[in-house]
Coordinates of C-alpha atoms and ligand atoms in Angstrom, one line a residue:
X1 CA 1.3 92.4 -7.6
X2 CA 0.4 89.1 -8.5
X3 CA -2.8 88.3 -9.8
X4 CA -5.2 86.9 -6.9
X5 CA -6.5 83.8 -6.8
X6 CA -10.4 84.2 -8.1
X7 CA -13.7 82.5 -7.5
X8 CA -15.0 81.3 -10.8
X9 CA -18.3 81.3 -10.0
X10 CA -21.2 83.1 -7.6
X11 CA -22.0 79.7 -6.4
X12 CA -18.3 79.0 -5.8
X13 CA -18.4 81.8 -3.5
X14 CA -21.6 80.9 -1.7
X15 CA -19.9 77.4 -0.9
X16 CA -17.1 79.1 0.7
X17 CA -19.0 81.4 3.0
X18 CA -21.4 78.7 3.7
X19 CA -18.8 76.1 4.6
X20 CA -17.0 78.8 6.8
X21 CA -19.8 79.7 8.2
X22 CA -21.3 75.7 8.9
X23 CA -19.5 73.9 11.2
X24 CA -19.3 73.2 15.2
X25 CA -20.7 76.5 15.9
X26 CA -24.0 75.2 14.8
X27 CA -24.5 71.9 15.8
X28 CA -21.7 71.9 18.6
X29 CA -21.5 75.3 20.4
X30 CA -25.1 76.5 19.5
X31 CA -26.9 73.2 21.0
X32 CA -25.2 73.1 24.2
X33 CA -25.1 77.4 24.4
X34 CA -28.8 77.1 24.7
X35 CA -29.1 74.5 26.9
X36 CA -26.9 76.3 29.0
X37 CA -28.8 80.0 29.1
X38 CA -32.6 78.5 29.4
X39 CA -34.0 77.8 26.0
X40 CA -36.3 79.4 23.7
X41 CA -35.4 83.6 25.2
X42 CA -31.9 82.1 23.9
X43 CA -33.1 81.1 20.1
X44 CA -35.1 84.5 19.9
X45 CA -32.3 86.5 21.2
X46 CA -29.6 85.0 19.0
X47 CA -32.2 84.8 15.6
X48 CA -32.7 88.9 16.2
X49 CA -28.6 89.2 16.4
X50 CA -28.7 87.6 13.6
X51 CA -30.9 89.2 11.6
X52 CA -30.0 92.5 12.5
X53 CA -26.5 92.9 13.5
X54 CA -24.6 89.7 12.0
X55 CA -26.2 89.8 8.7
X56 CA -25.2 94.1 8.1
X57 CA -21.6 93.0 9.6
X58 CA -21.7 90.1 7.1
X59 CA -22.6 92.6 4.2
X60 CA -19.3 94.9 5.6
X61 CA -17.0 92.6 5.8
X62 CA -17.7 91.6 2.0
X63 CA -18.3 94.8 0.6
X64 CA -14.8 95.8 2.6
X65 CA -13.1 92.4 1.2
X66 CA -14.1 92.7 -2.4
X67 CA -13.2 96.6 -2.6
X68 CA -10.1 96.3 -0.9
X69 CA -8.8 92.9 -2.7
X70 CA -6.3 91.9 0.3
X71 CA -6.4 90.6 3.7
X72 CA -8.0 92.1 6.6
X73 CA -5.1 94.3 7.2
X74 CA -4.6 94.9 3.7
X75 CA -8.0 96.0 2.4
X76 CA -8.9 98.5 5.2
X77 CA -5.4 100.1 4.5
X78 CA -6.4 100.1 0.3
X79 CA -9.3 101.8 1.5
X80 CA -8.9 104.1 3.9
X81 CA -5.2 103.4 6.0
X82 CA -4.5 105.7 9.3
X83 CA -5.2 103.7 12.1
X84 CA -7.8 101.3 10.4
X85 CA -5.5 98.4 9.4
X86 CA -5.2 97.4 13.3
X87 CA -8.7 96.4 13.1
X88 CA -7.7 93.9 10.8
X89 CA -4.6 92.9 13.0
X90 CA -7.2 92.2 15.7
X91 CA -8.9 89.9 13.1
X92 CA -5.2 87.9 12.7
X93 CA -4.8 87.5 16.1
X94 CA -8.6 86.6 16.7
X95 CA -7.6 83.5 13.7
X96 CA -4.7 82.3 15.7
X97 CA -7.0 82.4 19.4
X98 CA -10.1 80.8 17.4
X99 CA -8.5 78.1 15.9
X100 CA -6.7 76.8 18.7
X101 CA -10.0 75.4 20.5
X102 CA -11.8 74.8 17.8
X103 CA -9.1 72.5 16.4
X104 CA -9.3 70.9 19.7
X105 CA -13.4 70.3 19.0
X106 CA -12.7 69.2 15.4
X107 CA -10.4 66.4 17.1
X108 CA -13.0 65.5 19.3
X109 CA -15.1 64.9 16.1
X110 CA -12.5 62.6 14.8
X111 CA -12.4 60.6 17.8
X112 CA -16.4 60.0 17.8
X113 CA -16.4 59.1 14.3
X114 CA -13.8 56.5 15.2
X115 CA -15.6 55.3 18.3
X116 CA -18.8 55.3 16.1
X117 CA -17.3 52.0 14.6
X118 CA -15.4 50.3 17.5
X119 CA -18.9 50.2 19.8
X120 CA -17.5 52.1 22.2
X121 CA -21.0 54.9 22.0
X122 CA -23.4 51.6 21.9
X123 CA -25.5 52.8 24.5
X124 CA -28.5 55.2 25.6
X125 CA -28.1 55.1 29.2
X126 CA -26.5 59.0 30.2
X127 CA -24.1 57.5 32.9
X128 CA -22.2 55.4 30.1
X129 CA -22.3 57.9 27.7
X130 CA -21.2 60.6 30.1
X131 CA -18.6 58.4 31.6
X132 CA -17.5 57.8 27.4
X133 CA -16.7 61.0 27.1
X134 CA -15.5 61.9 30.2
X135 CA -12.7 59.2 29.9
X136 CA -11.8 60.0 26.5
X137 CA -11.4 63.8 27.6
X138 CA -9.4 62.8 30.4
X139 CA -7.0 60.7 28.3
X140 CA -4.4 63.7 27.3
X141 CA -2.7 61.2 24.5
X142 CA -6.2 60.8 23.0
X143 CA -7.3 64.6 23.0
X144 CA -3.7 65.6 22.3
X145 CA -3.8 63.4 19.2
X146 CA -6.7 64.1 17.6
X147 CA -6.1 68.3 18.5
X148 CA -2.8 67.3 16.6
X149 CA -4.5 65.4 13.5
X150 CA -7.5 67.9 13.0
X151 CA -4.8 70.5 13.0
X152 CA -2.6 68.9 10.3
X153 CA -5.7 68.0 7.9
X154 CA -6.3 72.1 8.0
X155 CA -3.2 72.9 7.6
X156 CA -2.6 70.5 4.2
X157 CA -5.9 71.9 2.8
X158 CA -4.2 75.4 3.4
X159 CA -0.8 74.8 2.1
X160 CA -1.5 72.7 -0.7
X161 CA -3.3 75.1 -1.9
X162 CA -6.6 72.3 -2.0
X163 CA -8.8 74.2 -0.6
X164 CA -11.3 74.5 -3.6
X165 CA -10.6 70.9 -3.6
X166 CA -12.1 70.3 -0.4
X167 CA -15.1 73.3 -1.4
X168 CA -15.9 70.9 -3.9
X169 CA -16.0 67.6 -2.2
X170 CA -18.3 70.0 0.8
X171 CA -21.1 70.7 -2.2
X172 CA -21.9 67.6 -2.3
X173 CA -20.9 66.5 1.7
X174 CA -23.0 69.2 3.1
X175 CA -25.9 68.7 1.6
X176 CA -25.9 65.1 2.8
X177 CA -25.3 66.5 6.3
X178 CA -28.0 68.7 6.3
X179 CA -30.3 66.0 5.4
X180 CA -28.9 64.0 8.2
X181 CA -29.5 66.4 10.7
X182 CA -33.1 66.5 10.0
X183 CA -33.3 62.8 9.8
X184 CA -31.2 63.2 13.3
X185 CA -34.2 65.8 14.2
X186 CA -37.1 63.9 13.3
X187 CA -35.6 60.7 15.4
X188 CA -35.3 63.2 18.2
X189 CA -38.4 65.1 18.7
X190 CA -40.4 61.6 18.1
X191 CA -38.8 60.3 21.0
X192 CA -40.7 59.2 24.3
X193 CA -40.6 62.5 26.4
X194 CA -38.9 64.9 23.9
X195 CA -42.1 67.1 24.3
X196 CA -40.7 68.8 27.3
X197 CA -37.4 69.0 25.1
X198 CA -39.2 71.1 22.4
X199 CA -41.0 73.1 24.5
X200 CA -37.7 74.1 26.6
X201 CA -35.9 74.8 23.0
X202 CA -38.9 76.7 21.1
X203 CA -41.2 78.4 24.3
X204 CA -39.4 81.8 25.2
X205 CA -39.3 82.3 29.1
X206 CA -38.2 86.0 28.9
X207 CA -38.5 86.3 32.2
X208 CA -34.6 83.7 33.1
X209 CA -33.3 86.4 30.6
X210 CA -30.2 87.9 32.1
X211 CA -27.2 89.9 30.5
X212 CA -25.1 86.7 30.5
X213 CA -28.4 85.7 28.5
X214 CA -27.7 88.0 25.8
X215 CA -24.2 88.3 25.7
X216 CA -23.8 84.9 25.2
X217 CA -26.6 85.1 22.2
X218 CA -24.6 87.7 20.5
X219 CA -21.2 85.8 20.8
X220 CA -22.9 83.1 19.3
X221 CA -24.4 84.9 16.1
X222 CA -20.4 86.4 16.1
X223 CA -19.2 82.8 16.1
X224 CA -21.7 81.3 13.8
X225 CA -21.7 83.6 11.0
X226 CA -17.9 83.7 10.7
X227 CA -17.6 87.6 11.9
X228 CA -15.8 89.9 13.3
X229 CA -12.3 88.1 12.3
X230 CA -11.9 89.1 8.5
X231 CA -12.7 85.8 7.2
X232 CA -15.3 87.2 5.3
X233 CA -13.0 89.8 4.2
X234 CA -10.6 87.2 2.9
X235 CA -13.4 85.2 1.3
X236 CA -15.1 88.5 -0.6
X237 CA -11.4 89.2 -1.0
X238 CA -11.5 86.4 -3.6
X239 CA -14.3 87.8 -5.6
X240 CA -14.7 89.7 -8.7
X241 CA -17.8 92.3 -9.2
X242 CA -20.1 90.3 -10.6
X243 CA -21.6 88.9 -7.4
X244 CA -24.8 90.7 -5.8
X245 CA -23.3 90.8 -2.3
X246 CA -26.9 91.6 -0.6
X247 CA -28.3 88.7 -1.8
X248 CA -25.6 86.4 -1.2
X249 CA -25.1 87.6 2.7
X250 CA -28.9 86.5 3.4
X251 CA -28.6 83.2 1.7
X252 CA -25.6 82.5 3.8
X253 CA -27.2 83.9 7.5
X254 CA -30.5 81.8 6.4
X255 CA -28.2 78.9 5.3
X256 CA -26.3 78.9 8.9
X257 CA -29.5 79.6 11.4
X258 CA -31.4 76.9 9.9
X259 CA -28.5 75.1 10.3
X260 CA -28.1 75.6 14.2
X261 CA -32.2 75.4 14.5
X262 CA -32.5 72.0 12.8
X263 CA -29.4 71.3 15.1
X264 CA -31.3 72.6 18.3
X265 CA -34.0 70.3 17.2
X266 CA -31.7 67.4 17.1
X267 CA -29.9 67.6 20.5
X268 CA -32.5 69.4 23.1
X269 CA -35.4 67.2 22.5
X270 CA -33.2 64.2 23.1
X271 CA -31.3 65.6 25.8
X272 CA -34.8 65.3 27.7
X273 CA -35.8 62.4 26.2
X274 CA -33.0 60.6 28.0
X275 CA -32.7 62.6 31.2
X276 CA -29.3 64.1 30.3
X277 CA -28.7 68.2 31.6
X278 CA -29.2 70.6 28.9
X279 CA -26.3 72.4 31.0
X280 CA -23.7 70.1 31.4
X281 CA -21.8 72.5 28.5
X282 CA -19.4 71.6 25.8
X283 CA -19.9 68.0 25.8
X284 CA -23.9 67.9 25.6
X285 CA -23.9 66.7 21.6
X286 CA -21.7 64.4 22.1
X287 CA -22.9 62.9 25.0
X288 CA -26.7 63.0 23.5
X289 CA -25.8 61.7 20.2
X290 CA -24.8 58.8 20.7
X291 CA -28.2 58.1 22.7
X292 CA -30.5 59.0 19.6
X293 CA -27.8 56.7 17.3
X294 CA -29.1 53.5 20.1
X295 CA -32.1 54.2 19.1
X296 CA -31.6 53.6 15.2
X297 CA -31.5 50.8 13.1
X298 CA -28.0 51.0 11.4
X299 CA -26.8 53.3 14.3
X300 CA -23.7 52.7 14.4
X301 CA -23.3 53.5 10.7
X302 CA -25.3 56.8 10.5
X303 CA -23.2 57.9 13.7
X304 CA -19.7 57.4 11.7
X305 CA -20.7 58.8 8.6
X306 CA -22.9 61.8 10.8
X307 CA -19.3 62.7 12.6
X308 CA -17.5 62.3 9.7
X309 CA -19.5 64.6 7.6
X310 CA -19.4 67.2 11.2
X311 CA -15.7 67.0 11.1
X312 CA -15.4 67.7 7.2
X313 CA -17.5 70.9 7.9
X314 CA -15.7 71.8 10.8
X315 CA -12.3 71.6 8.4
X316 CA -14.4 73.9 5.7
X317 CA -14.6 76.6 8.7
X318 CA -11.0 75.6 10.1
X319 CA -9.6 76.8 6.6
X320 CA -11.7 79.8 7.2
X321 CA -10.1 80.9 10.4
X322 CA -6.5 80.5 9.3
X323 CA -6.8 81.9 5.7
X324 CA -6.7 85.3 7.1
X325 CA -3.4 84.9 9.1
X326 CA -2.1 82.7 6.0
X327 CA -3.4 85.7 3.5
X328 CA -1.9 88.7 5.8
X329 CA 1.6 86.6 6.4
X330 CA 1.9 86.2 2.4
X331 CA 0.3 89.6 1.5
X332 CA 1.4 91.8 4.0
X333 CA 5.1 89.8 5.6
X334 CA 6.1 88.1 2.1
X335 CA 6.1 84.5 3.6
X336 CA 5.6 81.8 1.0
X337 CA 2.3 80.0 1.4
X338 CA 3.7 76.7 3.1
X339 CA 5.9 78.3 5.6
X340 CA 3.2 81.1 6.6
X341 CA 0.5 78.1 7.1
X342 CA 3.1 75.5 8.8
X343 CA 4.0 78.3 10.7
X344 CA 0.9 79.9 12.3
X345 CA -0.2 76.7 12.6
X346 CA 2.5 75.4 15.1
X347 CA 1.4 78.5 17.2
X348 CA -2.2 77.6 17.2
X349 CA -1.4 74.2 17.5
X350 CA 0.6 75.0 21.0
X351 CA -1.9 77.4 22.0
X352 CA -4.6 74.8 22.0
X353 CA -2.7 72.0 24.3
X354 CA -4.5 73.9 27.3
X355 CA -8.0 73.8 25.8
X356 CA -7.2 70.0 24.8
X357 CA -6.3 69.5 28.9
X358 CA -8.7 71.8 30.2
X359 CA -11.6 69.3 30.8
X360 CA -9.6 66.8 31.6
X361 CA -6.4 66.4 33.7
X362 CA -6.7 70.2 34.1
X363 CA -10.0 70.3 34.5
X364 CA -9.3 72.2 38.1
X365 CA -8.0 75.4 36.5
X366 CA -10.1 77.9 36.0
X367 CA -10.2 81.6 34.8
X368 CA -13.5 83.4 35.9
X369 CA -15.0 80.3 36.8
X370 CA -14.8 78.9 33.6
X371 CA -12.8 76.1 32.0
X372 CA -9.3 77.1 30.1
X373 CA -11.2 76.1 26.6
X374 CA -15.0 78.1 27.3
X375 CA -12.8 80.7 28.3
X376 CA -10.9 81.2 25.1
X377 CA -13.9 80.6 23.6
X378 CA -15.6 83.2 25.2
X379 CA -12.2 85.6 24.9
X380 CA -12.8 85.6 21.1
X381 CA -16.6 85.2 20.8
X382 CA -17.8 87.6 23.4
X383 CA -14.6 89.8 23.4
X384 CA -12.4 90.1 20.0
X385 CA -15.4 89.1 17.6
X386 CA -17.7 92.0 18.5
X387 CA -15.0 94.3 19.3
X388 CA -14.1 93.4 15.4
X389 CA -17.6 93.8 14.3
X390 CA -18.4 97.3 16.5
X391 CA -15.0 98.9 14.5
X392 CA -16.0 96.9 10.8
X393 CA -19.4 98.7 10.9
X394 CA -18.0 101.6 12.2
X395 CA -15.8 101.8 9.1
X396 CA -18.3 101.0 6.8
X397 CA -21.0 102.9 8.5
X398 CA -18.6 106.3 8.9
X399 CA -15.5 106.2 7.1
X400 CA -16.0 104.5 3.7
X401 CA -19.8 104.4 3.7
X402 CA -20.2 106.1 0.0
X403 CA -17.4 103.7 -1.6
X404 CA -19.2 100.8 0.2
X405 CA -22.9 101.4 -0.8
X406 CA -21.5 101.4 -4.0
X407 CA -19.7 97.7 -3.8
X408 CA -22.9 96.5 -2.0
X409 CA -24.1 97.5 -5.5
X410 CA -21.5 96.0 -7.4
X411 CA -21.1 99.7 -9.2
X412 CA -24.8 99.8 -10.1
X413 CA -25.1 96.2 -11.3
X414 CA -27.4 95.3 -8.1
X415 CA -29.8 98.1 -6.9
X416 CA -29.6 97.2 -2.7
X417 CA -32.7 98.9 -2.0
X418 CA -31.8 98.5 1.6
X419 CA -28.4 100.4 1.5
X420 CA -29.3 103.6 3.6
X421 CA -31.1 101.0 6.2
X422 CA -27.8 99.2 6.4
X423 CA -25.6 102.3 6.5
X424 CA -27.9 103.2 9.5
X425 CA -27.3 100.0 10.8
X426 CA -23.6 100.2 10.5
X427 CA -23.3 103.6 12.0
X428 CA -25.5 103.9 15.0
X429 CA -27.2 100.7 15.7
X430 CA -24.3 97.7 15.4
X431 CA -21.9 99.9 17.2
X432 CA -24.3 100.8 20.3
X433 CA -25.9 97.5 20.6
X434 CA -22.8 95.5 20.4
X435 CA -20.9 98.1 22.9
X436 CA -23.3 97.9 25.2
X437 CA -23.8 94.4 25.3
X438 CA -20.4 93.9 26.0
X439 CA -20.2 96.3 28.5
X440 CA -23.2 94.9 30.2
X441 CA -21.6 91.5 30.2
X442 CA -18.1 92.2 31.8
Ligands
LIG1 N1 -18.6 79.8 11.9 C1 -17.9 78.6 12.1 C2 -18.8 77.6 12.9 O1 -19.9 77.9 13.2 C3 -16.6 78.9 12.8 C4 -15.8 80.0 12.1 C5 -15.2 79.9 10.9 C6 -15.5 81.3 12.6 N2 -14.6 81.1 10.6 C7 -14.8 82.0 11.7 C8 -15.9 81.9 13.8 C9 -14.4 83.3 11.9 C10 -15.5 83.2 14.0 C11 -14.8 83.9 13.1 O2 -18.3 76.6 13.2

């Protein structure tokens, strides 16, 4: 077999799980998923998930990626084989479902940063900016198109083989990002009336906590941490044993939730500010947005280079959902790298024309009450993302648990004085939690 591709460096790594993990989960799907399930029970809910669940799931996909050294299908067969390697074939399929919504968002991203510049978003009153966005979501040419143009940028990243291009370009992008979010955040919660705004985002009211509550918090630290698909399989996949995986897995998690906070504090504050509903759903930041950007000297610049920079890390996590599918269909079907990445991505392409309609001209079709893109988004983050991470802890956890301590150590390089904690974790806890989460929610 050939030699894999490597990362060079630890930090090279960190960049790649960190722009995976970064993108419109946090300051897209996270915003408006609070606002939507009543605030601060939300935020403590999801930071727990996170802490408990997504950052031991994080630790098994890596220690099973760097052991294995293959795709998701690939490494659980190096390591174990029988019926294992179908979890990872859930994980492929999980890419192709994932991508083809969030490729629609990414366009949407594109769009803004466009309409940033042609004045189209000059204005803070919620009826224009509503109506904004509800016109351009209506216009199937327009969502269409940009679905289409995101969806082509991944895809030449993939095939070109530029993707530690673009890694490289995001050190130095996200960073100026992050910093705008918290300029974003500081405009936002020192706006007239954004008290009641903080309060909703950072005062738990337990008592509006329902199952929907949780399940949808759980989903959500799935989603935002990259799990349950292999992507952090394929990444770790990448990596020689040098790295302290431990250590690495909590700098990410920490990375992405302070991320999605600083993002929280960005959008809810000004979502009350301006009298705009913190449950109108997938369009909340970028109908609230383009309120805060009125309110700025320069706006219209800061809102062009703020959705540029969002769509750049939405590509970093974009290349993240299809690498796996693009890494099994070399690895494991012996496509060539361009026709396995033009390939899957005319499938996920096709399969995301519905999401790109669904708030739109088909906005009337509905499955469980829910629009044709929150329900594919809520088939792979509440459905095939923790189904992926109840059986990835459940390998770790029962079936590989010796051989994995030991690659959480990097062979004795990296004493993980947590290991029998995160076994534990991976055998009783992840499994039960998730399960029954899931269970309660259907
Ligand atoms: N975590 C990314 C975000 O928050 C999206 C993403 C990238 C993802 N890779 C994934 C989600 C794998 C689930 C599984 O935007």
């Amino acid at each position: 077999m050939a030699q894999r591709d490597h990362f060079a460096t630890r930090l090279g790594f960190v960049l790649a799980a960190a722009g995976s993990a970064v993108g419109l989960g946090n300051i897209w799907k996270f915003p408006f998923m609070t606002g939507q399930n009543g605030g601060g029970a939300f935020l403590v809910l999801y930071i727990v998930f996170v802490l408990t669940i997504g950052l031991s799931v994080m630790l098994a996909e890596f220690a099973i990626g760097r052991a294995g050294q293959r795709n998701p299908v690939g490494s659980f067969r190096a390591l174990k084989g029988g019926a294992w390697p179908a979890a990872g074939g859930l994980g492929v399929i999980a890419g192709f479902v994932i991508l083809s919504f969030y490729s629609v968002v990414g366009g949407w991203t594109l769009a803004y940063a466009i309409k940033s510049v042609t004045g189209a978003l000059a204005s803070n009153d919620p009826k224009v900016l509503g109506a904004a966005f509800g016109t351009f979501i209506a216009d199937p040419l327009d969502v269409i198109g940009f679905h289409t143009a995101f969806m082509v940028l991944t895809l030449v990243i993939v095939a070109g083989g530029v993707r530690h291009g673009i890694e490289r370009a995001a050190r130095i992008l996200m960073p100026i990002l992050a910093l705008l979010v918290i300029v974003l955040a500081v405009r936002a919660v020192t706006l007239d009336g954004a008290a009641k705004g903080i309060a909703f985002f950072l005062t738990p009211d337990f008592s509006k906590v329902t199952w929907n509550t949780v399940n949808a918090a759980l989903g959500q630290a799935f989603f935002s941490l990259s799990l349950g698909m292999g992507t952090m399989i394929t990444y770790a996949s990448y990596l020689n044993r040098q790295v302290n995986l431990p250590k690495t897995a909590a700098q990410v998690t920490l990375l992405d939730t302070g991320f999605a906070v600083i993002a929280g504090l960005m959008i809810l504050p000004a979502v009350f500010a301006f009298g705009f509903d913190p449950a109108a759903g997938p369009g909340l930041t970028f109908i609230t947005l383009p309120a805060v950007f009125a309110q700025m000297p320069a706006g219209a610049l800061f809102s062009f280079l703020f959705f540029t920079l969002l769509a750049i890390a939405a590509l970093t996590s974009a290349v993240s959902i299809i690498e796996p599918v693009v890494s099994y269909l070399i690895d494991e079907r012996k496509l060539s790298r361009r026709t396995a990445t033009w390939g899957a991505g005319a499938v996920i392409w096709a399969l995301g024309v519905p999401s790109a309609l669904s708030l739109g001209p088909w906005k009337d079709i509905t499955v469980g009450g829910k629009s044709i893109l929150d329900a594919v988004d809520y088939l792979a983050s509440n459905i095939m993302l923790p189904l992926g991470g109840i059986l990835i802890a459940l390998f770790v956890g029962w079936s590989v648990a010796a051989r994995a301590v030991d690659e959480a150590q990097s062979g004795g390089n990296h004493p993980f004085a947590l290991a029998r904690a995160w076994i534990f974790i991976c055998r009783f806890v992840a499994p039960v939690a998730v399960a029954w989460v899931m269970i309660q929610g259907l």
